[in-house]
Amino acid sequence: MRRIINICLAVFFLTACEKKLDLSPTQSISQENALLTEGDVKVTLIGAYDGLQSVTLYGGDIQVVNELLGNTDNILFTGTFAGLADIHALEITTQNTFARDTWIQAYNTINRVNNVLSALDKVTSSPEERDRIEGEALFIRSALYFELVKLFAKTWGDGDNNANPGVPLILTPTAGISESDYVSRNSVAQVYAKVIEDLTRAESLLPTSNTIYASKGAAAAMLSRIALMQGDYAAARDAANRVIASGEYSLEGNFENLWYLYMNNGGANPAEYIFSMTVTQQDGANSMNTYFGISIGVAGTGGRGDCKILGAHLNKYEEDDVRGEFFAQVGANFYTQKHLDIFGNVPVVRLAEMYLTRAEANLRLGTSVGDSPLDDVNLIRDRAGLDPLPAVTLQNILNERFLELAFEGQALSDAKRTRSNWSGNAWNSELLILPIPQREIDVNSNLVQNEAYD
């Protein structure tokens, strides 16, 4: 996306240069003069996407942390980054650099979004353009608050959602630091409520098709995830069904074609990707590749090889499951092939998840909205090369979900919401929550620390 950003910035500054050559440094632009035109707003929105795709956010670290956090049943981490090693071993301190950097970049990006939302009156070209910009901004902010509350707060339903501290909800631009900026943590319930409110509005505003940017389907897919986390199965089912029924996305017939996108597909997403981060040779980050990838002697593959996949995980696949064969052996170690492509895009949500969510929600509710749970599950199994099930149970669906979405950053959330053991730890272990970064606690006495680190 940086190539797009550079073009936009070039247009912005070249236009400014025609009017005035004596420009102040960008860092010195006042709040009053920062967003004066529709072009300024659009540049800032692209900047928010650039923040979202950074390595510390959806460029991979959010997914990496969710996969590694205490996950000793499926992954052997042998990397030299102490912060990730501590996350894997659940020996996290308040100085953890990965927790710190994700927090910082998330709020930095949220501030860019807040600037966009504060200047929507500058978007005058058309109501549709204003709606698109507002919808994309709300999507980015909501997605980040959802990720933050999952990483840094107790799981929905672990005690009193109205009393459990979530993360600070900052909804207006921060121009400078004053006493009013030393905010407290909003409750888990407040964070979820705001995220749902804004994503619902985003879905109503966003276009159905929107190239690599957030779309109506992306907002609905995120709403489905949130509702599933809350145990609101009707809302999860209906949101997933909206995505499927839209016809904008389709399951890839060959599971292997979901990956190696830069090497084999020119960087283009398959139709199954609902939202992803684009990576090119010029821009973009993919830390899933950095830590899960490794060179297999094929041009275009690479990575540090820090995350070895354990035999206990490999043994969970049925015989003939193509997903179980989608691992590369290097020496005595096995690696998922999902993240071997150095410039592969980073998937955030894809259509297979929506089918599995609809199946689970329908089964729990005894409904068949969109299709039956059995048909939805067998659709995913058929793509995996497996025989159809004659009947389906909740455990069947959860097993398919675990295997289909393995190493895409969703397994820990699923364990927490289903109250399942996680590598020998209780689903609500305080150790499965990241600490509020110490640098934030040091400057803001209104922030309370999580119990395990207090």
GROMACS .gro file of N, CA, C and O in nm, residues 103 168 170 177-185 436-449:
model
  104
  103TRP      N    1   0.049  -0.229   2.104
  103TRP     CA    2  -0.031  -0.125   2.170
  103TRP      C    3  -0.004   0.012   2.109
  103TRP      O    4  -0.098   0.085   2.072
  168PRO      N    5  -0.863   0.151   2.680
  168PRO     CA    6  -0.919   0.286   2.667
  168PRO      C    7  -0.982   0.307   2.529
  168PRO      O    8  -0.922   0.274   2.427
  170ILE      N    9  -1.055   0.571   2.280
  170ILE     CA   10  -1.022   0.707   2.242
  170ILE      C   11  -1.087   0.732   2.106
  170ILE      O   12  -1.052   0.667   2.008
  177ILE      N   13  -0.087   1.651   2.449
  177ILE     CA   14  -0.111   1.577   2.574
  177ILE      C   15  -0.144   1.674   2.685
  177ILE      O   16  -0.068   1.766   2.715
  178SER      N   17  -0.260   1.653   2.745
  178SER     CA   18  -0.302   1.729   2.863
  178SER      C   19  -0.359   1.630   2.965
  178SER      O   20  -0.364   1.510   2.940
  179GLU      N   21  -0.403   1.681   3.077
  179GLU     CA   22  -0.458   1.594   3.182
  179GLU      C   23  -0.575   1.510   3.130
  179GLU      O   24  -0.594   1.397   3.171
  180SER      N   25  -0.651   1.567   3.037
  180SER     CA   26  -0.768   1.495   2.986
  180SER      C   27  -0.729   1.374   2.902
  180SER      O   28  -0.813   1.287   2.876
  181ASP      N   29  -0.605   1.368   2.860
  181ASP     CA   30  -0.560   1.256   2.778
  181ASP      C   31  -0.513   1.137   2.861
  181ASP      O   32  -0.485   1.030   2.806
  182TYR      N   33  -0.503   1.154   2.992
  182TYR     CA   34  -0.465   1.043   3.079
  182TYR      C   35  -0.591   0.963   3.112
  182TYR      O   36  -0.651   0.977   3.217
  183VAL      N   37  -0.629   0.879   3.018
  183VAL     CA   38  -0.758   0.811   3.024
  183VAL      C   39  -0.749   0.682   3.104
  183VAL      O   40  -0.641   0.626   3.124
  184SER      N   41  -0.864   0.636   3.147
  184SER     CA   42  -0.876   0.506   3.214
  184SER      C   43  -0.916   0.401   3.113
  184SER      O   44  -0.952   0.433   2.999
  185ARG      N   45  -0.914   0.277   3.156
  185ARG     CA   46  -0.958   0.167   3.070
  185ARG      C   47  -1.110   0.158   3.074
  185ARG      O   48  -1.170   0.150   3.181
  436ILE      N   49  -0.059  -0.461   3.024
  436ILE     CA   50  -0.056  -0.324   2.974
  436ILE      C   51   0.091  -0.281   2.975
  436ILE      O   52   0.159  -0.298   3.077
  437PRO      N   53   0.144  -0.231   2.865
  437PRO     CA   54   0.287  -0.198   2.861
  437PRO      C   55   0.329  -0.105   2.974
  437PRO      O   56   0.258  -0.009   3.007
  438GLN      N   57   0.444  -0.132   3.031
  438GLN     CA   58   0.491  -0.056   3.146
  438GLN      C   59   0.507   0.092   3.114
  438GLN      O   60   0.479   0.178   3.197
  439ARG      N   61   0.549   0.123   2.991
  439ARG     CA   62   0.566   0.264   2.952
  439ARG      C   63   0.435   0.339   2.961
  439ARG      O   64   0.432   0.460   2.989
  440GLU      N   65   0.321   0.270   2.938
  440GLU     CA   66   0.190   0.334   2.949
  440GLU      C   67   0.152   0.355   3.094
  440GLU      O   68   0.098   0.459   3.132
  441ILE      N   69   0.180   0.255   3.176
  441ILE     CA   70   0.150   0.264   3.319
  441ILE      C   71   0.232   0.376   3.383
  441ILE      O   72   0.182   0.451   3.468
  442ASP      N   73   0.358   0.389   3.340
  442ASP     CA   74   0.447   0.488   3.401
  442ASP      C   75   0.400   0.630   3.377
  442ASP      O   76   0.420   0.718   3.463
  443VAL      N   77   0.341   0.656   3.261
  443VAL     CA   78   0.301   0.794   3.229
  443VAL      C   79   0.155   0.822   3.258
  443VAL      O   80   0.114   0.938   3.255
  444ASN      N   81   0.077   0.718   3.283
  444ASN     CA   82  -0.067   0.736   3.304
  444ASN      C   83  -0.111   0.657   3.426
  444ASN      O   84  -0.137   0.537   3.419
  445SER      N   85  -0.122   0.724   3.537
  445SER     CA   86  -0.158   0.658   3.663
  445SER      C   87  -0.303   0.610   3.664
  445SER      O   88  -0.343   0.535   3.753
  446ASN      N   89  -0.383   0.652   3.566
  446ASN     CA   90  -0.522   0.608   3.560
  446ASN      C   91  -0.538   0.468   3.501
  446ASN      O   92  -0.646   0.412   3.507
  447LEU      N   93  -0.432   0.418   3.439
  447LEU     CA   94  -0.438   0.283   3.383
  447LEU      C   95  -0.410   0.179   3.491
  447LEU      O   96  -0.310   0.187   3.562
  448VAL      N   97  -0.499   0.082   3.503
  448VAL     CA   98  -0.475  -0.028   3.597
  448VAL      C   99  -0.412  -0.144   3.520
  448VAL      O  100  -0.446  -0.170   3.406
  449GLN      N  101  -0.321  -0.213   3.587
  449GLN     CA  102  -0.250  -0.325   3.527
  449GLN      C  103  -0.334  -0.451   3.538
  449GLN      O  104  -0.418  -0.465   3.629
   0.00000   0.00000   0.00000
